[in-house]
């Protein structure tokens, strides 16, 4: 087993007049050959978009893209005719497959004066050239404090709110109150990210936007020091396997 900690302040950052984006891995102009992925997780960006702004129509291919909103709402539209408003407690996935165009904007009429804060994660699919797809489902009723809830998975071992095209990757979420614990699932590659609050694991204190990366990890207990939320990727393979 090996573990490492990526602190919030250690991440590369892209900022514009309307976007503040922190990158857990190499992204865009920020390239670090020692930090390109963990397991099959290629991208984890923490984005804040100002009201009325967003990413205009742009292409993707051969990527599973999962979006998790922390506050505000994000409007999705794509070239396959899918559209939706993503808000806290909604699980959402877009499979880029053979190619898709989409936009993500903070222009929902009900939250037009509020920034949207979200985590976007990209996972490699098992196969290239699949048919593009989209799925979203409200799982807020499942996110009761003290439970680890499967958000997205391609594994036949897991029921999940949304399915992704990678059989060895599973994303789970937990909301904890102070003193509550959850056990991290066992896997070859683990990426644990604190979206808010403070948690303790393996003798380390993780604040909001800190991450723990581990190999051959599992069963370890995470304890909440404050109200907190965790996102945990459990992966059975690394990129290229």
Short mmCIF file of C-alpha atoms in Angstrom, two decimals:
data_model
loop_
_atom_site.label_atom_id
_atom_site.label_comp_id
_atom_site.label_asym_id
_atom_site.label_seq_id
_atom_site.Cartn_x
_atom_site.Cartn_y
_atom_site.Cartn_z
CA UNK A 1 0.00 0.00 0.00
CA UNK A 2 1.16 3.52 -0.76
CA UNK A 3 -0.54 6.84 -0.15
CA UNK A 4 0.10 10.47 -1.01
CA UNK A 5 -1.71 13.71 -0.24
CA UNK A 6 -2.45 16.48 -2.72
CA UNK A 7 -3.31 19.66 -0.88
CA UNK A 8 -5.76 22.14 -2.32
CA UNK A 9 -3.06 24.79 -2.62
CA UNK A 10 -0.76 22.46 -4.58
CA UNK A 11 -3.09 22.23 -7.57
CA UNK A 12 -2.49 24.12 -10.81
CA UNK A 13 -5.09 26.79 -11.47
CA UNK A 14 -6.75 28.44 -14.45
CA UNK A 15 -8.48 31.75 -13.80
CA UNK A 16 -10.30 34.12 -16.13
CA UNK A 17 -12.83 36.87 -15.60
CA UNK A 18 -15.60 34.30 -15.12
CA UNK A 19 -13.86 30.99 -14.27
CA UNK A 20 -11.77 29.75 -11.35
CA UNK A 21 -10.63 26.18 -12.08
CA UNK A 22 -8.29 24.09 -9.91
CA UNK A 23 -6.77 20.98 -11.53
CA UNK A 24 -5.89 17.84 -9.56
CA UNK A 25 -4.09 16.45 -12.64
CA UNK A 26 -2.35 17.91 -15.70
CA UNK A 27 -4.91 19.85 -17.69
CA UNK A 28 -4.77 22.31 -20.60
CA UNK A 29 -1.67 24.46 -20.43
CA UNK A 30 -0.73 22.94 -17.05
CA UNK A 31 1.30 19.84 -17.87
CA UNK A 32 3.26 17.83 -15.33
CA UNK A 33 4.52 14.46 -16.66
CA UNK A 34 4.52 13.10 -13.10
CA UNK A 35 0.85 13.99 -12.58
CA UNK A 36 -1.22 12.92 -15.56
CA UNK A 37 -3.64 10.42 -13.97
CA UNK A 38 -4.32 8.01 -11.12
CA UNK A 39 -5.74 4.65 -12.07
CA UNK A 40 -8.07 5.51 -14.95
CA UNK A 41 -8.98 8.95 -13.55
CA UNK A 42 -7.58 11.52 -15.97
CA UNK A 43 -9.18 14.76 -14.84
CA UNK A 44 -10.62 16.15 -11.65
CA UNK A 45 -11.29 19.84 -11.94
CA UNK A 46 -12.93 21.98 -9.29
CA UNK A 47 -14.66 24.83 -11.12
CA UNK A 48 -16.48 27.98 -10.07
CA UNK A 49 -18.35 29.77 -12.88
CA UNK A 50 -19.80 33.26 -12.52
CA UNK A 51 -23.51 33.92 -13.16
CA UNK A 52 -24.47 34.07 -16.84
CA UNK A 53 -21.15 32.55 -17.97
CA UNK A 54 -19.84 29.13 -18.89
CA UNK A 55 -18.23 26.82 -21.40
CA UNK A 56 -19.69 27.37 -24.85
CA UNK A 57 -20.10 24.48 -27.28
CA UNK A 58 -16.91 22.39 -27.53
CA UNK A 59 -16.01 18.79 -28.52
CA UNK A 60 -15.10 15.65 -26.59
CA UNK A 61 -14.42 12.06 -27.66
CA UNK A 62 -13.76 8.71 -25.95
CA UNK A 63 -14.16 9.97 -22.41
CA UNK A 64 -16.60 9.27 -19.57
CA UNK A 65 -17.36 12.65 -17.97
CA UNK A 66 -19.02 12.76 -14.53
CA UNK A 67 -20.15 16.07 -13.03
CA UNK A 68 -21.00 16.65 -9.36
CA UNK A 69 -22.40 20.07 -8.39
CA UNK A 70 -21.64 21.45 -4.93
CA UNK A 71 -23.71 24.64 -5.11
CA UNK A 72 -25.70 26.52 -7.73
CA UNK A 73 -26.78 24.82 -10.96
CA UNK A 74 -25.20 24.02 -14.32
CA UNK A 75 -27.09 23.83 -17.61
CA UNK A 76 -25.98 21.05 -19.99
CA UNK A 77 -26.82 20.84 -23.71
CA UNK A 78 -25.25 18.57 -26.33
CA UNK A 79 -25.30 17.68 -30.00
CA UNK A 80 -27.16 14.41 -29.33
CA UNK A 81 -30.19 16.37 -28.14
CA UNK A 82 -29.66 15.86 -24.42
CA UNK A 83 -30.22 18.73 -22.03
CA UNK A 84 -30.52 19.07 -18.29
CA UNK A 85 -29.92 21.20 -15.24
CA UNK A 86 -27.37 19.71 -12.83
CA UNK A 87 -27.71 20.67 -9.16
CA UNK A 88 -26.45 19.33 -5.79
CA UNK A 89 -27.53 15.73 -5.25
CA UNK A 90 -27.91 14.99 -8.97
CA UNK A 91 -25.66 12.32 -10.49
CA UNK A 92 -24.76 13.13 -14.12
CA UNK A 93 -22.67 11.39 -16.78
CA UNK A 94 -21.88 12.11 -20.42
CA UNK A 95 -20.21 9.44 -22.57
CA UNK A 96 -18.35 11.27 -25.34
CA UNK A 97 -17.76 8.09 -27.37
CA UNK A 98 -17.28 8.64 -31.10
CA UNK A 99 -17.62 12.38 -30.58
CA UNK A 100 -20.02 14.86 -29.06
CA UNK A 101 -20.39 18.63 -28.78
CA UNK A 102 -21.69 20.12 -25.56
CA UNK A 103 -21.95 23.30 -23.54
CA UNK A 104 -22.06 23.88 -19.79
CA UNK A 105 -23.33 27.21 -18.61
CA UNK A 106 -24.41 28.94 -15.44
CA UNK A 107 -27.56 30.48 -16.90
CA UNK A 108 -30.42 28.59 -15.30
CA UNK A 109 -33.23 31.08 -14.68
CA UNK A 110 -33.75 29.92 -11.09
CA UNK A 111 -30.15 30.61 -10.04
CA UNK A 112 -29.18 33.36 -12.45
CA UNK A 113 -27.48 35.47 -9.77
CA UNK A 114 -25.44 32.68 -8.12
CA UNK A 115 -22.05 31.21 -9.02
CA UNK A 116 -22.02 27.47 -9.71
CA UNK A 117 -19.39 25.38 -7.94
CA UNK A 118 -18.80 21.85 -9.21
CA UNK A 119 -16.38 18.95 -9.60
CA UNK A 120 -15.87 17.47 -13.07
CA UNK A 121 -14.13 14.11 -13.45
CA UNK A 122 -12.98 12.31 -16.62
CA UNK A 123 -12.46 8.55 -16.71
CA UNK A 124 -11.12 6.49 -19.61
CA UNK A 125 -13.67 4.04 -21.09
CA UNK A 126 -12.96 0.35 -21.61
CA UNK A 127 -13.50 0.70 -25.36
CA UNK A 128 -13.11 3.54 -27.83
CA UNK A 129 -15.77 4.44 -30.36
CA UNK A 130 -18.90 3.74 -28.32
CA UNK A 131 -22.16 5.54 -29.03
CA UNK A 132 -22.32 8.90 -27.21
CA UNK A 133 -24.76 9.00 -24.33
CA UNK A 134 -26.07 10.98 -21.38
CA UNK A 135 -27.64 10.07 -18.05
CA UNK A 136 -28.69 11.98 -14.95
CA UNK A 137 -30.60 11.02 -11.81
CA UNK A 138 -31.42 12.76 -8.55
CA UNK A 139 -29.91 10.73 -5.70
CA UNK A 140 -30.29 13.32 -2.94
CA UNK A 141 -32.63 10.99 -1.06
CA UNK A 142 -29.87 8.36 -0.87
CA UNK A 143 -27.28 10.76 0.55
CA UNK A 144 -28.19 10.36 4.18
CA UNK A 145 -25.40 11.16 6.67
CA UNK A 146 -23.09 8.28 7.44
CA UNK A 147 -23.62 6.27 4.25
CA UNK A 148 -21.27 5.66 1.35
CA UNK A 149 -23.48 5.86 -1.74
CA UNK A 150 -22.52 4.61 -5.20
CA UNK A 151 -22.83 7.55 -7.61
CA UNK A 152 -21.46 6.07 -10.84
CA UNK A 153 -20.03 2.68 -11.79
CA UNK A 154 -19.41 0.35 -14.67
CA UNK A 155 -18.83 -2.65 -12.41
CA UNK A 156 -21.40 -5.47 -12.40
CA UNK A 157 -20.72 -5.75 -8.65
CA UNK A 158 -22.30 -2.38 -7.93
CA UNK A 159 -25.74 -0.93 -8.26
CA UNK A 160 -25.31 2.73 -9.04
CA UNK A 161 -27.32 5.77 -9.90
CA UNK A 162 -25.61 6.13 -13.27
CA UNK A 163 -23.58 3.70 -15.39
CA UNK A 164 -20.20 4.51 -16.92
CA UNK A 165 -18.38 2.59 -19.67
CA UNK A 166 -15.55 1.33 -17.46
CA UNK A 167 -16.13 -1.96 -15.67
CA UNK A 168 -13.38 -1.37 -13.11
CA UNK A 169 -14.23 2.14 -11.92
CA UNK A 170 -16.72 3.23 -9.28
CA UNK A 171 -17.43 6.68 -7.81
CA UNK A 172 -18.97 6.86 -4.33
CA UNK A 173 -20.04 9.81 -2.19
CA UNK A 174 -20.56 10.23 1.54
CA UNK A 175 -21.93 13.03 3.66
CA UNK A 176 -20.80 12.79 7.28
CA UNK A 177 -21.53 14.65 10.51
CA UNK A 178 -18.79 15.12 13.15
CA UNK A 179 -17.57 11.77 14.47
CA UNK A 180 -19.26 9.66 11.80
CA UNK A 181 -17.11 7.20 9.85
CA UNK A 182 -17.16 5.29 6.57
CA UNK A 183 -14.84 2.55 5.34
CA UNK A 184 -13.11 3.15 2.01
CA UNK A 185 -13.78 0.32 -0.50
CA UNK A 186 -10.82 -1.92 -1.30
CA UNK A 187 -9.27 -1.35 -4.73
CA UNK A 188 -5.94 -1.18 -6.55
CA UNK A 189 -6.27 2.57 -7.02
CA UNK A 190 -8.17 4.97 -4.75
CA UNK A 191 -8.73 8.70 -5.13
CA UNK A 192 -10.46 10.30 -2.14
CA UNK A 193 -11.43 13.97 -2.38
CA UNK A 194 -12.98 16.16 0.32
CA UNK A 195 -15.47 18.55 -1.29
CA UNK A 196 -16.28 20.38 1.96
CA UNK A 197 -15.47 20.19 5.65
CA UNK A 198 -12.65 18.28 7.35
CA UNK A 199 -11.95 14.54 7.52
CA UNK A 200 -9.25 12.37 9.05
CA UNK A 201 -7.75 9.28 7.38
CA UNK A 202 -4.48 7.37 7.81
CA UNK A 203 -3.30 9.87 10.42
CA UNK A 204 -3.81 12.78 8.03
CA UNK A 205 -6.27 15.65 8.30
CA UNK A 206 -7.84 16.53 4.96
CA UNK A 207 -9.46 19.92 4.53
CA UNK A 208 -11.87 20.95 1.78
CA UNK A 209 -10.36 20.33 -1.69
CA UNK A 210 -7.55 18.10 -0.36
CA UNK A 211 -7.16 14.64 -1.90
CA UNK A 212 -5.65 11.32 -0.89
CA UNK A 213 -4.32 9.01 -3.61
CA UNK A 214 -3.55 5.42 -2.75
CA UNK A 215 -2.69 2.05 -4.25
CA UNK A 216 -3.80 -1.33 -2.85
CA UNK A 217 -5.98 0.51 -0.37
CA UNK A 218 -9.24 -0.35 1.34
CA UNK A 219 -11.13 -0.94 4.54
CA UNK A 220 -9.49 2.14 6.02
CA UNK A 221 -11.87 4.26 8.07
CA UNK A 222 -12.44 7.93 7.28
CA UNK A 223 -13.70 9.97 10.23
CA UNK A 224 -15.44 13.33 9.94
CA UNK A 225 -13.97 16.10 12.08
CA UNK A 226 -16.72 18.49 10.91
CA UNK A 227 -19.71 18.20 8.62
CA UNK A 228 -18.09 17.04 5.40
CA UNK A 229 -18.63 15.44 2.01
CA UNK A 230 -16.32 12.92 0.31
CA UNK A 231 -15.99 11.71 -3.28
CA UNK A 232 -14.17 8.38 -3.60
CA UNK A 233 -13.02 6.75 -6.85
CA UNK A 234 -12.22 3.03 -6.55
CA UNK A 235 -10.45 1.62 -9.61
CA UNK A 236 -9.18 -1.84 -10.52
CA UNK A 237 -6.76 -0.82 -13.28
CA UNK A 238 -4.45 1.94 -14.38
CA UNK A 239 -4.35 3.77 -17.69
CA UNK A 240 -3.20 1.47 -20.50
CA UNK A 241 -4.05 -1.84 -18.83
#
